[in-house]
């Protein structure tokens, strides 16, 4: 029996966890739904993980057991076209942070980021309580610093690493990047207001 995705999307839009839902094609004969989660939906995602959240939504809409491709967002542009929706459904889960804005002051950059709610790392870290891995935070710092500060994409040593608070799906965070050229080190810090998430120094010489 074919799925009535339009009806399912309408039911999802009435759910407390969902702000918006659009249906589309995930390639070949595959079908999919793009969801914009509400704050309650993001909270449910953080508490239970992606698989359990989607299972609950499928149960609520009467499509449990059907194969549907899902993509999760914290917001959807109202003007999203069918082609955009299909492209989202057919693309892999993201591995990069969402860059909201960036500023440079003196020799340091501050980047306003959002952690994607559907980040590829979350199903494995951890399935029922998604947390941004420390290694991903370091990879983001290196990748975002390289085009702005001319630093390498890889480091040899890591110093004074501190992981103080968890970064979860949908979190907003500011990443500060500063290159100490004299000592050949990259200083990074993830903060939001008074809340410190993580920080450290990345060096490119074992003797640095």
Short mmCIF file of N, CA and C in Angstrom, two decimals, residues 37-117:
data_model
loop_
_atom_site.label_atom_id
_atom_site.label_comp_id
_atom_site.label_asym_id
_atom_site.label_seq_id
_atom_site.Cartn_x
_atom_site.Cartn_y
_atom_site.Cartn_z
N UNK A 37 11.93 20.78 13.48
CA UNK A 37 11.52 20.44 14.84
C UNK A 37 11.22 21.70 15.66
N UNK A 38 10.25 21.61 16.52
CA UNK A 38 9.97 22.66 17.49
C UNK A 38 10.97 22.55 18.63
N UNK A 39 10.94 23.51 19.55
CA UNK A 39 11.83 23.43 20.71
C UNK A 39 11.54 22.16 21.51
N UNK A 40 10.28 21.76 21.58
CA UNK A 40 9.93 20.52 22.27
C UNK A 40 10.47 19.31 21.52
N UNK A 41 10.47 19.39 20.19
CA UNK A 41 11.00 18.31 19.38
C UNK A 41 12.50 18.16 19.54
N UNK A 42 13.20 19.29 19.59
CA UNK A 42 14.65 19.25 19.80
C UNK A 42 14.97 18.70 21.19
N UNK A 43 14.17 19.08 22.16
CA UNK A 43 14.35 18.54 23.51
C UNK A 43 14.14 17.03 23.53
N UNK A 44 13.12 16.55 22.82
CA UNK A 44 12.88 15.12 22.73
C UNK A 44 14.03 14.41 22.02
N UNK A 45 14.57 15.04 20.99
CA UNK A 45 15.72 14.48 20.29
C UNK A 45 16.92 14.35 21.22
N UNK A 46 17.17 15.38 22.01
CA UNK A 46 18.30 15.35 22.94
C UNK A 46 18.11 14.29 24.02
N UNK A 47 16.87 14.09 24.44
CA UNK A 47 16.60 13.16 25.54
C UNK A 47 16.54 11.71 25.10
N UNK A 48 16.11 11.47 23.85
CA UNK A 48 15.85 10.10 23.43
C UNK A 48 16.63 9.65 22.19
N UNK A 49 17.18 10.59 21.42
CA UNK A 49 17.90 10.21 20.22
C UNK A 49 17.02 10.20 18.98
N UNK A 50 17.67 10.17 17.83
CA UNK A 50 16.98 10.27 16.54
C UNK A 50 16.02 9.11 16.29
N UNK A 51 16.51 7.89 16.50
CA UNK A 51 15.71 6.72 16.16
C UNK A 51 14.41 6.68 16.97
N UNK A 52 14.50 6.96 18.26
CA UNK A 52 13.30 6.90 19.09
C UNK A 52 12.34 8.04 18.77
N UNK A 53 12.89 9.23 18.48
CA UNK A 53 12.02 10.35 18.10
C UNK A 53 11.24 10.03 16.83
N UNK A 54 11.94 9.50 15.80
CA UNK A 54 11.26 9.20 14.55
C UNK A 54 10.29 8.03 14.71
N UNK A 55 10.63 7.06 15.54
CA UNK A 55 9.72 5.95 15.78
C UNK A 55 8.42 6.46 16.41
N UNK A 56 8.56 7.39 17.37
CA UNK A 56 7.37 7.95 18.02
C UNK A 56 6.51 8.72 17.02
N UNK A 57 7.16 9.48 16.13
CA UNK A 57 6.40 10.25 15.14
C UNK A 57 5.71 9.32 14.14
N UNK A 58 6.38 8.24 13.76
CA UNK A 58 5.75 7.30 12.83
C UNK A 58 4.56 6.61 13.49
N UNK A 59 4.71 6.28 14.77
CA UNK A 59 3.58 5.69 15.48
C UNK A 59 2.41 6.66 15.54
N UNK A 60 2.71 7.93 15.78
CA UNK A 60 1.66 8.94 15.93
C UNK A 60 0.91 9.20 14.63
N UNK A 61 1.57 8.97 13.50
CA UNK A 61 0.94 9.25 12.20
C UNK A 61 0.47 7.98 11.50
N UNK A 62 0.59 6.84 12.18
CA UNK A 62 0.08 5.60 11.61
C UNK A 62 0.91 5.03 10.48
N UNK A 63 2.18 5.42 10.38
CA UNK A 63 3.02 4.88 9.30
C UNK A 63 4.18 4.06 9.85
N UNK A 64 4.03 3.55 11.07
CA UNK A 64 5.08 2.72 11.66
C UNK A 64 5.33 1.50 10.79
N UNK A 65 6.60 1.14 10.65
CA UNK A 65 6.96 -0.03 9.85
C UNK A 65 7.23 0.29 8.40
N UNK A 66 6.87 1.47 7.94
CA UNK A 66 7.13 1.87 6.56
C UNK A 66 8.52 2.49 6.45
N UNK A 67 9.16 2.28 5.33
CA UNK A 67 10.49 2.82 5.10
C UNK A 67 10.36 4.25 4.57
N UNK A 68 10.80 5.19 5.36
CA UNK A 68 10.76 6.61 5.00
C UNK A 68 12.12 7.21 5.30
N UNK A 69 12.64 8.00 4.38
CA UNK A 69 13.87 8.75 4.64
C UNK A 69 13.50 10.06 5.33
N UNK A 70 14.21 10.35 6.42
CA UNK A 70 13.92 11.56 7.20
C UNK A 70 15.13 12.48 7.23
N UNK A 71 14.87 13.78 7.18
CA UNK A 71 15.91 14.78 7.43
C UNK A 71 15.34 15.78 8.43
N UNK A 72 16.14 16.09 9.43
CA UNK A 72 15.71 16.95 10.52
C UNK A 72 16.41 18.30 10.47
N UNK A 73 15.66 19.36 10.74
CA UNK A 73 16.20 20.72 10.80
C UNK A 73 15.58 21.43 12.00
N UNK A 74 16.19 22.53 12.41
CA UNK A 74 15.54 23.34 13.44
C UNK A 74 14.72 24.46 12.81
N UNK A 75 14.81 24.62 11.50
CA UNK A 75 13.99 25.60 10.78
C UNK A 75 14.05 25.27 9.30
N UNK A 76 12.98 25.59 8.60
CA UNK A 76 12.92 25.42 7.15
C UNK A 76 12.54 26.75 6.52
N UNK A 77 13.22 27.14 5.43
CA UNK A 77 12.80 28.37 4.76
C UNK A 77 11.41 28.21 4.17
N UNK A 78 10.52 29.17 4.36
CA UNK A 78 9.15 29.04 3.84
C UNK A 78 9.09 28.92 2.33
N UNK A 79 10.15 29.39 1.66
CA UNK A 79 10.17 29.37 0.20
C UNK A 79 10.87 28.14 -0.36
N UNK A 80 11.14 27.14 0.47
CA UNK A 80 11.84 25.94 0.00
C UNK A 80 11.06 25.28 -1.15
N UNK A 81 11.76 24.99 -2.22
CA UNK A 81 11.12 24.39 -3.39
C UNK A 81 11.15 22.87 -3.30
N UNK A 82 10.39 22.23 -4.17
CA UNK A 82 10.39 20.77 -4.22
C UNK A 82 11.77 20.24 -4.56
N UNK A 83 12.50 20.94 -5.42
CA UNK A 83 13.85 20.51 -5.77
C UNK A 83 14.78 20.57 -4.56
N UNK A 84 14.66 21.62 -3.76
CA UNK A 84 15.48 21.73 -2.55
C UNK A 84 15.16 20.62 -1.57
N UNK A 85 13.88 20.36 -1.38
CA UNK A 85 13.47 19.30 -0.45
C UNK A 85 14.01 17.96 -0.90
N UNK A 86 13.91 17.67 -2.19
CA UNK A 86 14.44 16.40 -2.71
C UNK A 86 15.96 16.33 -2.54
N UNK A 87 16.63 17.46 -2.76
CA UNK A 87 18.09 17.48 -2.60
C UNK A 87 18.48 17.20 -1.15
N UNK A 88 17.75 17.77 -0.20
CA UNK A 88 18.03 17.50 1.22
C UNK A 88 17.84 16.03 1.53
N UNK A 89 16.77 15.45 1.00
CA UNK A 89 16.47 14.05 1.28
C UNK A 89 17.51 13.11 0.67
N UNK A 90 18.10 13.51 -0.44
CA UNK A 90 19.05 12.65 -1.14
C UNK A 90 20.50 12.89 -0.72
N UNK A 91 20.72 13.88 0.12
CA UNK A 91 22.09 14.18 0.55
C UNK A 91 22.41 13.45 1.84
N UNK A 92 23.71 13.19 2.10
CA UNK A 92 24.08 12.55 3.37
C UNK A 92 23.87 13.50 4.54
N UNK A 93 23.83 12.93 5.73
CA UNK A 93 23.70 13.76 6.92
C UNK A 93 24.92 14.68 7.03
N UNK A 94 24.73 15.91 7.49
CA UNK A 94 25.85 16.87 7.55
C UNK A 94 26.88 16.49 8.60
N UNK A 95 28.12 16.93 8.36
CA UNK A 95 29.21 16.72 9.31
C UNK A 95 29.82 18.05 9.77
N UNK A 96 29.37 19.15 9.19
CA UNK A 96 29.91 20.45 9.54
C UNK A 96 28.91 21.26 10.34
N UNK A 97 29.44 22.25 11.06
CA UNK A 97 28.58 23.18 11.79
C UNK A 97 27.90 24.13 10.82
N UNK A 98 26.76 24.67 11.22
CA UNK A 98 26.10 25.72 10.45
C UNK A 98 26.71 27.06 10.84
N UNK A 99 27.29 27.75 9.88
CA UNK A 99 27.90 29.05 10.14
C UNK A 99 26.84 30.14 10.00
N UNK A 100 26.58 30.85 11.08
CA UNK A 100 25.55 31.89 11.10
C UNK A 100 26.13 33.26 10.76
N UNK A 101 27.27 33.58 11.36
CA UNK A 101 27.96 34.84 11.07
C UNK A 101 29.38 34.74 11.59
N UNK A 102 30.21 35.68 11.16
CA UNK A 102 31.60 35.68 11.61
C UNK A 102 32.12 37.11 11.68
N UNK A 103 32.99 37.34 12.64
CA UNK A 103 33.59 38.65 12.80
C UNK A 103 35.08 38.47 13.12
N UNK A 104 35.86 39.46 12.74
CA UNK A 104 37.29 39.45 13.02
C UNK A 104 37.62 40.68 13.85
N UNK A 105 38.35 40.50 14.93
CA UNK A 105 38.77 41.60 15.78
C UNK A 105 40.22 41.37 16.16
N UNK A 106 41.06 42.35 15.80
CA UNK A 106 42.51 42.23 16.02
C UNK A 106 42.99 40.98 15.27
N UNK A 107 43.53 40.02 15.98
CA UNK A 107 44.07 38.83 15.31
C UNK A 107 43.23 37.59 15.59
N UNK A 108 41.99 37.78 15.99
CA UNK A 108 41.14 36.63 16.33
C UNK A 108 39.82 36.69 15.56
N UNK A 109 39.31 35.51 15.25
CA UNK A 109 38.01 35.37 14.60
C UNK A 109 37.00 34.81 15.60
N UNK A 110 35.78 35.30 15.53
CA UNK A 110 34.69 34.73 16.31
C UNK A 110 33.60 34.31 15.34
N UNK A 111 33.26 33.03 15.36
CA UNK A 111 32.28 32.47 14.44
C UNK A 111 31.05 32.02 15.23
N UNK A 112 29.90 32.53 14.85
CA UNK A 112 28.64 32.10 15.44
C UNK A 112 28.18 30.84 14.71
N UNK A 113 28.02 29.76 15.46
CA UNK A 113 27.69 28.46 14.88
C UNK A 113 26.42 27.90 15.50
N UNK A 114 25.79 27.02 14.75
CA UNK A 114 24.71 26.21 15.30
C UNK A 114 25.03 24.74 15.02
N UNK A 115 24.81 23.91 16.01
CA UNK A 115 25.03 22.48 15.85
C UNK A 115 23.81 21.89 15.13
N UNK A 116 23.99 21.31 13.93
CA UNK A 116 22.84 20.76 13.21
C UNK A 116 22.12 19.69 14.04
N UNK A 117 20.80 19.69 13.99
CA UNK A 117 20.05 18.70 14.76
C UNK A 117 20.19 17.31 14.16
#
